[in-house]
Coordinates of C-alpha atoms in Angstrom, one line a residue:
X1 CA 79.6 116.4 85.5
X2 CA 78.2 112.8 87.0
X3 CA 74.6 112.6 85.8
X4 CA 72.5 111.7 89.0
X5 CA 70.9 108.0 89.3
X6 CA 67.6 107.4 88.6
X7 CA 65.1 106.9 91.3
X8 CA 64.0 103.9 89.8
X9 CA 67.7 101.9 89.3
X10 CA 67.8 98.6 91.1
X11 CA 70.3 95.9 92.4
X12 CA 71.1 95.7 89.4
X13 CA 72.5 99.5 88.6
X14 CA 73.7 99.5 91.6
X15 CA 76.2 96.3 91.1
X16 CA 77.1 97.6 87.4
X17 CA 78.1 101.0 88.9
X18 CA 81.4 98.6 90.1
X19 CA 81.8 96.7 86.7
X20 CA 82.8 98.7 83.4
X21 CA 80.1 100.1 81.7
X22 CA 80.2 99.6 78.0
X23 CA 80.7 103.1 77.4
X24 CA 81.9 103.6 73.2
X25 CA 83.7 106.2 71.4
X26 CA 81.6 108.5 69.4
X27 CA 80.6 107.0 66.3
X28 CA 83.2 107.1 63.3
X29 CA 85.5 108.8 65.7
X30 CA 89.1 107.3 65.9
X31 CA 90.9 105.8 68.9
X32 CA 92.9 108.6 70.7
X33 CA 96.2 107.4 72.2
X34 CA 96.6 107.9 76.2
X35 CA 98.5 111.5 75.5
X36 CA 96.0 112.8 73.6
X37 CA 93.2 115.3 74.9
X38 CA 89.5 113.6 74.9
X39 CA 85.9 114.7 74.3
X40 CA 84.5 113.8 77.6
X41 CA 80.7 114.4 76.3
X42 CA 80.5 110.5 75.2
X43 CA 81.4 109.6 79.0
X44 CA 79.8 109.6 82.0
X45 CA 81.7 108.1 84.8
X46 CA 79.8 105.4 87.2
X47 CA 76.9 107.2 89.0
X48 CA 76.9 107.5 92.7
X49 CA 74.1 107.5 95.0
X50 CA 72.8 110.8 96.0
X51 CA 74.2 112.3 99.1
X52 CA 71.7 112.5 102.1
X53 CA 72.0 114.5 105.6
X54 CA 72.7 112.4 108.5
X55 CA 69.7 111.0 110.1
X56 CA 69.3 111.0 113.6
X57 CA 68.4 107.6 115.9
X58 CA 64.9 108.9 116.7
X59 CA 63.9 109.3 112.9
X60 CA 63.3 106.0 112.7
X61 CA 64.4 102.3 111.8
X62 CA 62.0 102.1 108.8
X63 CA 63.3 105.8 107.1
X64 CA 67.3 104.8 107.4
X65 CA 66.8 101.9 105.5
X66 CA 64.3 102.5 103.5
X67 CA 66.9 103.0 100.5
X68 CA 68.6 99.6 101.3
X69 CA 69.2 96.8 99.4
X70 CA 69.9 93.3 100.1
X71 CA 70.3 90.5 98.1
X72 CA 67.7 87.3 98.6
X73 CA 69.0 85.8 101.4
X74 CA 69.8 82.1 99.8
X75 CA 72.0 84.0 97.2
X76 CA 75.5 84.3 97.6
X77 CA 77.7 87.3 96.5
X78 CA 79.2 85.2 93.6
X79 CA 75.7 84.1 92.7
X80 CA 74.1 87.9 92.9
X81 CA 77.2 88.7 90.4
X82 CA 76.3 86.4 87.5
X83 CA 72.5 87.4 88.1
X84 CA 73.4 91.0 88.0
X85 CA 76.7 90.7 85.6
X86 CA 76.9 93.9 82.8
X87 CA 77.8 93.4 79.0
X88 CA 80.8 91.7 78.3
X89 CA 84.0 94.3 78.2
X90 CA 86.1 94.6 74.8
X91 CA 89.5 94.5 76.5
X92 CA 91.9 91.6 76.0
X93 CA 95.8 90.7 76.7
X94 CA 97.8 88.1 76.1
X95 CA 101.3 86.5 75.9
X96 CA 104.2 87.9 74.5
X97 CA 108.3 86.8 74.4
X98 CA 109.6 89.2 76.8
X99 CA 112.2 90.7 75.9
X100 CA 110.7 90.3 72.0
X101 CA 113.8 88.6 70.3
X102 CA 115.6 90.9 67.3
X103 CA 115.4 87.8 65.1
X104 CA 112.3 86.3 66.4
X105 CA 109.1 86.1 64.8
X106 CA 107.1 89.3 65.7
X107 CA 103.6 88.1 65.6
X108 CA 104.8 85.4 68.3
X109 CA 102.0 85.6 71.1
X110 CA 99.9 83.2 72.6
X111 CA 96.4 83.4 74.4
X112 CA 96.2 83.5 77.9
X113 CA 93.9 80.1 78.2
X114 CA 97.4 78.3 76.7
X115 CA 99.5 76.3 79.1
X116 CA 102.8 78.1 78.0
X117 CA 105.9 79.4 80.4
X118 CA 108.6 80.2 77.8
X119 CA 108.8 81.7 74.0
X120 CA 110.0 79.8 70.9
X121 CA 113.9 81.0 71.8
X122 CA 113.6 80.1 75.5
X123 CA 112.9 83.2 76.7
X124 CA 110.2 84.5 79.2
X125 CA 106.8 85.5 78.4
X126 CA 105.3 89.1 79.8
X127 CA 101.4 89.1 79.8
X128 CA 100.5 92.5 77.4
X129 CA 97.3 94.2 77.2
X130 CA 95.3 95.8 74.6
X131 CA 96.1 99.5 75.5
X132 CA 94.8 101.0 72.7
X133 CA 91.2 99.8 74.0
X134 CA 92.2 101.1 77.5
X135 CA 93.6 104.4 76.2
X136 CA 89.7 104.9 74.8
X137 CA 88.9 105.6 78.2
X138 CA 90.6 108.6 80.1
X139 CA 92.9 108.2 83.5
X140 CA 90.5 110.3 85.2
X141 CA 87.7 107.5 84.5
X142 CA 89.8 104.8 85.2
X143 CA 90.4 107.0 89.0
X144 CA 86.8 107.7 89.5
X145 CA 86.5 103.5 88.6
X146 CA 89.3 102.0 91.1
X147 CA 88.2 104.7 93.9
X148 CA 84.1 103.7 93.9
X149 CA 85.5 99.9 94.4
X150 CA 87.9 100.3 97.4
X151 CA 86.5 98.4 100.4
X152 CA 83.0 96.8 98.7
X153 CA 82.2 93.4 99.1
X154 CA 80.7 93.1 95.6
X155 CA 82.4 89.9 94.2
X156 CA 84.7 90.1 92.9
X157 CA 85.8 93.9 93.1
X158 CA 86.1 94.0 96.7
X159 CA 89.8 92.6 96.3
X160 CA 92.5 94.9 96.0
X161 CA 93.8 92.7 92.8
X162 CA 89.8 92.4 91.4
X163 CA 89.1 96.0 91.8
X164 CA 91.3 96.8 88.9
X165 CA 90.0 93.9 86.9
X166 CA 90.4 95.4 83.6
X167 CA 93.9 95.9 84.3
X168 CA 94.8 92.4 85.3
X169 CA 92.5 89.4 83.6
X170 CA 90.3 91.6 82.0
X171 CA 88.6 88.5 80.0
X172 CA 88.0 85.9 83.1
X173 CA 84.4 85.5 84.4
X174 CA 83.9 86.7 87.4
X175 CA 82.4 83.3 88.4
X176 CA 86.0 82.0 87.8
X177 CA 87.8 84.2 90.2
X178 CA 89.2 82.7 93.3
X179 CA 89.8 85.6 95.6
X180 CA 90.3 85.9 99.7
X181 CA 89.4 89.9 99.7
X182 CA 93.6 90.1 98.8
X183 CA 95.2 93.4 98.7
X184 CA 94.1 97.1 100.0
X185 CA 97.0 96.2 102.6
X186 CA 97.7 99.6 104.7
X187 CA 100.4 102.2 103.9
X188 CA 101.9 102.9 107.6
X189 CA 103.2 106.2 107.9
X190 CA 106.2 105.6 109.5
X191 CA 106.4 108.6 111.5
X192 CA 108.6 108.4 114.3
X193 CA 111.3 105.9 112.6
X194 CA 112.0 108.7 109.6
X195 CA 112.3 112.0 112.2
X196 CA 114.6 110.1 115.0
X197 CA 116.4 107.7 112.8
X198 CA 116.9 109.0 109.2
X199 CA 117.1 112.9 109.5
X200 CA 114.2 114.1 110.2
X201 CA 112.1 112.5 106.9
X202 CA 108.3 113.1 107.2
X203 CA 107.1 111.4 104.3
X204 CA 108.6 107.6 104.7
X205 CA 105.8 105.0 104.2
X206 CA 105.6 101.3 104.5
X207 CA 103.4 99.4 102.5
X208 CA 102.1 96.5 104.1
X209 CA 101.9 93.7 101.8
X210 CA 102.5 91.3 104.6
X211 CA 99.3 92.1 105.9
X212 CA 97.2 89.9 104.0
X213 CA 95.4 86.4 104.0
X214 CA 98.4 83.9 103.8
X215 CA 100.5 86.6 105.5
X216 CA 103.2 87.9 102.2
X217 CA 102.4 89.8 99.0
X218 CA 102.5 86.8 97.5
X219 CA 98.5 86.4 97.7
X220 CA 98.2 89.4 94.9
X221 CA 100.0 87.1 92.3
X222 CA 98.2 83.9 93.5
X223 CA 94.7 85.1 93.2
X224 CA 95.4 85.7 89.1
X225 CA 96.9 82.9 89.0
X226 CA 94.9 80.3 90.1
X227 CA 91.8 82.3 88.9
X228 CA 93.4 81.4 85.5
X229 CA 93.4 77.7 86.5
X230 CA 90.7 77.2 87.7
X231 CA 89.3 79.1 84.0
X232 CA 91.1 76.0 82.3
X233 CA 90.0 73.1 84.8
X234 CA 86.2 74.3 83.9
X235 CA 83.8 74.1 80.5
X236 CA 84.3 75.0 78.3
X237 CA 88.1 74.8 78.0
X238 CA 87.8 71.8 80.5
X239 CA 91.9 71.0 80.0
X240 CA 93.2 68.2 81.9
X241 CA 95.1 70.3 84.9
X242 CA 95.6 68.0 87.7
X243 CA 97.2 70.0 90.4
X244 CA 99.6 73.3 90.7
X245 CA 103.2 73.1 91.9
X246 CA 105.9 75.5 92.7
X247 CA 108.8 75.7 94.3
X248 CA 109.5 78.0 97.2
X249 CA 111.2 79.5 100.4
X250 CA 107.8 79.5 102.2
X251 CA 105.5 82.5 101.3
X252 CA 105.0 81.4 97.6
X253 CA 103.6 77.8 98.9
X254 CA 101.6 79.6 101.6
X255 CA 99.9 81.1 99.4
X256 CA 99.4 79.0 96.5
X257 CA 98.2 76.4 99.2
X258 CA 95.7 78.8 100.1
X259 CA 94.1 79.6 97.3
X260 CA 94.0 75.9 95.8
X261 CA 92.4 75.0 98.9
X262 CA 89.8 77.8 98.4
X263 CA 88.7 76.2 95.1
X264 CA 89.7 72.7 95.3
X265 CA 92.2 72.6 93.4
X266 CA 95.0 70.1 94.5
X267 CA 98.6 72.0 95.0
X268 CA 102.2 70.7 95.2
X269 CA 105.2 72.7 96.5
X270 CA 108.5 71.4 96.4
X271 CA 110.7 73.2 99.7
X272 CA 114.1 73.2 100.7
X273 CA 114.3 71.3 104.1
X274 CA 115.7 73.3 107.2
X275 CA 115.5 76.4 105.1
X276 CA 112.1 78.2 105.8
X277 CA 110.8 79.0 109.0
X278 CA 108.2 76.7 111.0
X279 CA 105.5 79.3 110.7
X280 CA 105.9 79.1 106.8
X281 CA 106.2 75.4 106.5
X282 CA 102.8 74.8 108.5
X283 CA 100.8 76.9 106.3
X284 CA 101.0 75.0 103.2
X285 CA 100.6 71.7 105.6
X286 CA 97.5 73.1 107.1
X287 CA 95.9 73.5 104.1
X288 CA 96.4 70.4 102.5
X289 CA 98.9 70.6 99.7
X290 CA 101.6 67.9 99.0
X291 CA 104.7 69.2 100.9
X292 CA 108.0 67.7 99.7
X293 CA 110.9 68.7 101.9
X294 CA 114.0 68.5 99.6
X295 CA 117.5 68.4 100.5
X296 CA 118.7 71.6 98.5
X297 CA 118.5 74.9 98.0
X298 CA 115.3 77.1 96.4
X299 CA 117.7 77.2 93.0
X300 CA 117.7 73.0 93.0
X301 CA 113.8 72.9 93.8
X302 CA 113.1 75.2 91.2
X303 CA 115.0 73.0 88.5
X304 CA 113.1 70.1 89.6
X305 CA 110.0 71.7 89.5
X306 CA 110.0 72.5 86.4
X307 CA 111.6 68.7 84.8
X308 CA 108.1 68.1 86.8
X309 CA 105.7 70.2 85.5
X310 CA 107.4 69.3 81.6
X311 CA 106.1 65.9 81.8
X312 CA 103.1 66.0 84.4
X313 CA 99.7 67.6 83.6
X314 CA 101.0 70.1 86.9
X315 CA 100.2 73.7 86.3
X316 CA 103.5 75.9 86.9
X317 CA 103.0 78.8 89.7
X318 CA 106.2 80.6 90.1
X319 CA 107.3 83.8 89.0
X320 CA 108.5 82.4 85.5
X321 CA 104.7 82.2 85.1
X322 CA 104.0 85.7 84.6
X323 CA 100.4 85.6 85.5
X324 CA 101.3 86.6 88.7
X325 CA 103.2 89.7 88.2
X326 CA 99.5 90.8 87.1
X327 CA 98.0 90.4 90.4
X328 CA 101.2 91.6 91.9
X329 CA 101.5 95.2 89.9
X330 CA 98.2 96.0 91.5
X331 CA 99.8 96.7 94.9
X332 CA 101.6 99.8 93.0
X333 CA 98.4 101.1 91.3
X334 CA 96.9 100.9 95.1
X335 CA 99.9 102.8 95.8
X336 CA 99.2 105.5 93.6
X337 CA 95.5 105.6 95.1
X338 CA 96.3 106.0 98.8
X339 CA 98.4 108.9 97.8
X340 CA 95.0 110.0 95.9
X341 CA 96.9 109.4 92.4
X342 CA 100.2 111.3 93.3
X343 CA 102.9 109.3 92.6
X344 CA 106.1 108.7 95.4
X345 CA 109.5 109.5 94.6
X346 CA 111.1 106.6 95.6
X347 CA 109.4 103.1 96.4
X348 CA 112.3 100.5 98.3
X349 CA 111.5 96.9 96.7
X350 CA 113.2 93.9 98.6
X351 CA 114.8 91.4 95.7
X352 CA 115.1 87.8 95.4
X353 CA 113.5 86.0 92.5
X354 CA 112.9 89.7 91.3
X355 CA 109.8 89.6 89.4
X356 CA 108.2 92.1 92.2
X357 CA 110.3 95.0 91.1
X358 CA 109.1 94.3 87.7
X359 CA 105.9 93.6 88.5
X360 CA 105.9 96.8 90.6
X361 CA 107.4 98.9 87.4
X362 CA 104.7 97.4 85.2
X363 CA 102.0 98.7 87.4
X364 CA 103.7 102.5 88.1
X365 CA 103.8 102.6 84.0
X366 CA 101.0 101.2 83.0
X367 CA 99.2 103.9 85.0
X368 CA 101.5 106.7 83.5
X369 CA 100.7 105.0 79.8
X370 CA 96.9 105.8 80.5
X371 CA 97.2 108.8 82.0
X372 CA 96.4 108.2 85.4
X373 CA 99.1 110.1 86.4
X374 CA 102.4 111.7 84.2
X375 CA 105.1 109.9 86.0
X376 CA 106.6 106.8 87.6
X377 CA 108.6 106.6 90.7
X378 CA 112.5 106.1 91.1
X379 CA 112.7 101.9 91.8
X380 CA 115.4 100.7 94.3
X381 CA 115.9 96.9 94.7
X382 CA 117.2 95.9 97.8
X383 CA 119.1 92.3 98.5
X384 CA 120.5 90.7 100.8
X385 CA 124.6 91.1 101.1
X386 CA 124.3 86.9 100.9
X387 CA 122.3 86.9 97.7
X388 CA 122.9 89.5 96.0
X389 CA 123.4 88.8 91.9
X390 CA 121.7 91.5 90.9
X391 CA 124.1 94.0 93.1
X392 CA 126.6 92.7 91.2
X393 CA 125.3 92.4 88.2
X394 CA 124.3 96.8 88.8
X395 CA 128.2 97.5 90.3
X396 CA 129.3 96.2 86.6
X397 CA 126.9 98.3 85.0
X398 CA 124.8 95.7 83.8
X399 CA 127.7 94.1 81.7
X400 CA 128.7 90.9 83.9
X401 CA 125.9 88.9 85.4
X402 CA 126.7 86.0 87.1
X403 CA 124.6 83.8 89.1
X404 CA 125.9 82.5 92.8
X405 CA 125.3 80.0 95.4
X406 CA 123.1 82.3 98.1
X407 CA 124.6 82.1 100.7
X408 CA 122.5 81.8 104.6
X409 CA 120.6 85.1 105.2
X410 CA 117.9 85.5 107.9
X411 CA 115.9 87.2 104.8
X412 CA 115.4 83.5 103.3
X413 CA 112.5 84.4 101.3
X414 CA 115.1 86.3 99.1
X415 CA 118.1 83.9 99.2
X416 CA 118.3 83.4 95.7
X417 CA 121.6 83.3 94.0
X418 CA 120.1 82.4 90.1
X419 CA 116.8 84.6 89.8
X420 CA 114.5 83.8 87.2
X421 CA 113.6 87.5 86.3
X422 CA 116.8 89.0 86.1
X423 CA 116.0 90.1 82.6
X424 CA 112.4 91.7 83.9
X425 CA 114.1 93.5 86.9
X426 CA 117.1 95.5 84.6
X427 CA 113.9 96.8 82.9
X428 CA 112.5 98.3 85.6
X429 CA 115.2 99.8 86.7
X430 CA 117.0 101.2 83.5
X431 CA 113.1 102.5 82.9
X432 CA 113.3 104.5 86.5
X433 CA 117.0 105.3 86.9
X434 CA 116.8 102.4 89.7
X435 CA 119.5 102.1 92.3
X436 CA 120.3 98.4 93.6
X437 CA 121.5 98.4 97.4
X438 CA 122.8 95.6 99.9
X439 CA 122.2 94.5 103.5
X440 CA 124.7 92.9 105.2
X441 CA 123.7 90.2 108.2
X442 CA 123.8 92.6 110.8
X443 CA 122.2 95.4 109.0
X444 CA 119.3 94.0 107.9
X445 CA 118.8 92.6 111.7
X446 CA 119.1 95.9 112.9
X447 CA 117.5 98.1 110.6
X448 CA 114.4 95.4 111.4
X449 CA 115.3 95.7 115.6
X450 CA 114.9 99.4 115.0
X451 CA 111.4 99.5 112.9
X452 CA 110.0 97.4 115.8
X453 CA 111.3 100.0 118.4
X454 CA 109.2 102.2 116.1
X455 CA 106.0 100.6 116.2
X456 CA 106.1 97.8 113.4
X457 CA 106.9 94.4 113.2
X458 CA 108.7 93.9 110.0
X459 CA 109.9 90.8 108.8
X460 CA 113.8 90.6 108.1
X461 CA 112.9 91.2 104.2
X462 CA 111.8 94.4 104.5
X463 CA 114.7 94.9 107.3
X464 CA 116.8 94.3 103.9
X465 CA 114.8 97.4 102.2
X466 CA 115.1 99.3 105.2
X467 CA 118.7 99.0 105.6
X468 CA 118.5 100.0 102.3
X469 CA 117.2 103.5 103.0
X470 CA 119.5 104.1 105.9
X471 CA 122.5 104.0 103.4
X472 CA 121.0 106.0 100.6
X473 CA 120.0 108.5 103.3
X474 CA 123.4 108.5 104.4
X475 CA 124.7 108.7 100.7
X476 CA 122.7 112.0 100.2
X477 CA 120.7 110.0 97.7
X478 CA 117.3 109.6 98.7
X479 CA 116.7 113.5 100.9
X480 CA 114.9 114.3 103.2
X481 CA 111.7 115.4 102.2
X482 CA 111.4 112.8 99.4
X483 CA 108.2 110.8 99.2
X484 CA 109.4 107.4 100.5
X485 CA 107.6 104.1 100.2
X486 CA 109.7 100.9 101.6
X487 CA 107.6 97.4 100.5
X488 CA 107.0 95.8 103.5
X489 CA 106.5 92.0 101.9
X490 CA 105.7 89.8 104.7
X491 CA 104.0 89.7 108.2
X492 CA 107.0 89.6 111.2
X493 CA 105.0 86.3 112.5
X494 CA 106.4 84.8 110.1
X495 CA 109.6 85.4 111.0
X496 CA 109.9 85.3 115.2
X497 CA 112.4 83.1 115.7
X498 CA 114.8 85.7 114.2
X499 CA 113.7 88.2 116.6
X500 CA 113.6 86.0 119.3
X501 CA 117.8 85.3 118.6
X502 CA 118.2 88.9 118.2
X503 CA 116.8 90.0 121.6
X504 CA 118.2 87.3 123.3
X505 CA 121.5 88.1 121.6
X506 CA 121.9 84.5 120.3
X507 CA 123.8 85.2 117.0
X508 CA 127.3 84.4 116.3
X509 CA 129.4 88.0 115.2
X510 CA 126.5 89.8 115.9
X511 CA 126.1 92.6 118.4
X512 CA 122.6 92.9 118.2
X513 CA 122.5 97.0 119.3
X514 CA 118.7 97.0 119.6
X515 CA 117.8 94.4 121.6
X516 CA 115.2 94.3 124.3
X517 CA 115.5 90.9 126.2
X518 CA 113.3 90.2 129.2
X519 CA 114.1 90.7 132.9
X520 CA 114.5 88.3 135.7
X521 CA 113.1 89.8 138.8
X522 CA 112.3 88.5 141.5
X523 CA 108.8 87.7 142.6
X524 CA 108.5 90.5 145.2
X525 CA 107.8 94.5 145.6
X526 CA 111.2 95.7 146.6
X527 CA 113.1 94.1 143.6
X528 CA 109.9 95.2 141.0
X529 CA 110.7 98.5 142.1
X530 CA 114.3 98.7 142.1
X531 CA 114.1 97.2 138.5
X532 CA 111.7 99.7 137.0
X533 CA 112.7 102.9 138.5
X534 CA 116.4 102.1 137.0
X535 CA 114.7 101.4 134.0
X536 CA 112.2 104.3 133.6
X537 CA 115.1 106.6 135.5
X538 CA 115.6 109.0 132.3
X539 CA 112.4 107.9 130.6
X540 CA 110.2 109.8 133.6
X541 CA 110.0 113.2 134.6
X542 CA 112.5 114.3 137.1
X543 CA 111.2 113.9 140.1
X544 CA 108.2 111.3 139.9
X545 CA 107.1 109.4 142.5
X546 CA 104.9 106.5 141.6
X547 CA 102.6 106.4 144.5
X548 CA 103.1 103.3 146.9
X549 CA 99.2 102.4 146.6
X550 CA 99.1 101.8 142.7
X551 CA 102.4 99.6 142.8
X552 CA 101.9 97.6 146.2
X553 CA 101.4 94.1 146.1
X554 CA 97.3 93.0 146.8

């Protein structure tokens, strides 16, 4: 049971309840593994503060909040978290070659405060953490933890990322942390889309990832990035950073624009010219990064990017850098909480660069590992038909991967023909007997058209996961009554110029089923009139009659 709190605990309990507390094992005892059963008597999860009745208005001003607190009002929330910040934590991760090389060196790892992309052989790196030291610590604690942070503005565990702190960075400083509040994006029960369109499913979810500062998931990754950065710009590692650079097909720039901007930081993202929508181009502009419009495609910036990086003191920030995949995984543990630690049977993943899936995977098992729950979800990756390696590379059975010229897809955040984490996204899905699916053009467009009918307004990424489901619903693979989450990675804003063609039915081969355009009428009652009742004839009641009075002109 949760021993009650002291009358006498401060500001100061009160912002530790957030931050681990430096609970031990019992002396001499050993360090049980995550399966194992635990003696709960050394632990005693976070307190809470005691539960009161309701108080009425005429109580009293003075009586409701007489048990507040309130930091001095020239003190910051960053500034009341060094003040008030706990004993340091015993948790740790690092670098490792991922996947570890058969005739590599085994002990090959590398802190996390190195400036390193790739192992000895080439290879990519996979950030590990010290489970063992996790494991001493049961799921349900880690639960009770992540739950009494949801929706504080403690710094920094009022973040979706930053709330499970020990799980991403555990060793950063809170005073190093550049976070925008990222993350605790809604899960939208897509109600009316899975009983009218896909056969009656009443358990299909959308998780909103898109719904965030810079507008795409990719704020999750950026935050631990860049929190990492701005560790090694400052005493005492002090190393001679000058900017951060990536390459990208809008969101990744977005974001990494934002978050430089937020702590000064100067950032540099190479694009490829008249491939990204406006909306994504001005974002990076608008927050003063060096924009440099190239004349290829996302594979060519990404090569150049990285000769770049090789010989200037620039900081890498795409997925190769897998810092990011640990602010990413979080949106899967924050998964698992909004279904109050039950886990999904399938979760629908959109695919380009592919370190999401992974990243996604990493976060499912890691809470499986430590016992926060006793299974992962079944992965599906979803690409575009026009970039679609990894398809092809899953219709071979994993035995023939070839990398392609993407070609033009309306999903361009995903038009990526030579992904970087190929290697990262087999794993996940030989781990979770993952399916890999394709959107055509037209799919895609409509599978989007008909979300928004639905009530969303998804961006032609996730119309590529939601296309997706249609077929595996109509394969029998995915049933009815299976938990369904579909990764919603971007905000539709992003995107309106594609809906804007497909409701004005302004695409070449493409039927466009769904669309709603607009309707010339004429400025006057009669042809008003004539236009709706046509248009609500079979919508309406048979037999209305819109009175005359609350339709006639003033």
């Amino acid at each position: 049971r949760r021993q009650a709190p002291s009358p006498h605990h401060g500001d100061a309990h009160r912002h530790h309840l957030l931050s681990l507390p430096p609970l031990r094992p019992p002396p001499h005892s050993h360090h049980p593994s995550a399966n194992q059963r635990f003696d709960r008597s050394h632990l005693r999860l976070p307190p809470r503060a005691a539960a009161h009745r309701t108080r009425c208005a005429t109580e009293g001003a003075s009586a409701s909040t007489a048990t507040k607190h309130r930091r001095p009002a020239e003190e910051n929330i960053r500034e009341e978290a060094a003040r008030l910040r706990g004993p340091a934590t015993t948790f740790s991760a690092w670098y490792e070659p991922f996947p570890p090389a058969s005739d590599g060196d085994p002990n090959e790892r590398y802190s996390l405060d190195e400036v390193v992309y790739r192992s000895t052989s080439g290879g990519l790196l996979d950030v590990r953490h010290d489970m063992d030291a996790l494991a001493r610590f049961p799921g349900s604690y880690w639960r009770d933890l992540f739950d009494s942070r949801v929706g504080r503005t403690t710094w920094p565990y009022g973040s979706g990322v930053w709330s499970k702190k020990e799980f991403v960075l555990p060793e950063i400083d809170s005073d190093h942390i550049v976070s925008l509040f990222e993350g605790n994006s809604n899960l939208f029960w897509a109600e009316r889309l899975g009983r009218e369109h896909l056969g009656g499913m009443n358990d299909l979810w959308v998780k909103q990832c898109g719904i965030s500062h810079t507008g795409s998931f990719k704020d999750l990754g950026m935050t631990a990035l860049v929190s990492q950065v701005n560790r090694l710009r400052r005493a005492p590692l002090s190393r001679p950073i000058n900017g951060v650079g990536c390459a990208s097909t809008g969101d990744t720039s977005a974001a990494l624009s934002a978050y430089c901007a937020a702590a000064g930081i100067p950032a540099i993202v190479f694009l490829p010219a008249d491939r990204i929508s406006l909306q994504q181009l001005i974002q990076p502009i608008a927050n003063g990064a060096t924009v440099l419009s190239l004349d290829t495609d996302f594979d060519g910036c990404m090569r150049l990017i990285r000769e770049v990086t090789a010989e200037l003191p620039i900081y890498l920030a795409n997925s190769l850098n897998s810092l990011r995949l640990e602010g990413q995984k979080t949106a899967a543990i924050e998964i698992l909480q909004q279904f109050n630690w039950q886990v999904p049977d399938w979760v629908i993943i959109p695919g380009g660069n592919l370190g999401n899936i992974y990243a996604f995977y990493k976060g499912f098992e890691m809470c499986r590992a430590l016992g926060l729950v006793d299974r992962v979800p079944r992965l599906v990756c979803a690409q575009a038909a026009n970039a679609n390696p990894l398809y092809r590379y899953f219709k071979s059975g994993y035995t023939d991967f070839q990398s392609l010229v993407a070609g033009t897809t309306f999903a361009s955040a995903i038009q990526i023909g030579d992904p970087v984490s190929i290697d990262r996204a087999v794993v996940a899905l030989k781990a979770t007997d993952g399916i890999v699916e394709e959107a055509t053009e037209e799919e895609l467009m409509d599978a989007t058209a008909l979300a928004d009918l639905t009530g969303m307004f998804a961006c032609p990424h996730t119309g590529v996961a939601l296309a997706a489901l249609f077929k595996l619903r109509d394969q029998g693979i995915i049933g009815t009554n299976d938990r369904t989450v579909v990764v919603s990675t971007a905000h539709g804003l992003k995107f309106t110029q594609s809906k804007i063609d497909y409701h004005d039915k302004n695409i070449k081969d493409m039927l466009c089923q769904y669309a709603n355009p607009p309707i010339s009428v004429k400025p006057d009652f009669g042809s008003v009139m004539d236009v709706l009742q046509k248009k609500l004839n079979g919508c309406a009641p048979v037999g209305i009659n819109f009175p005359s009075e609350s339709l006639a002109p003033n």
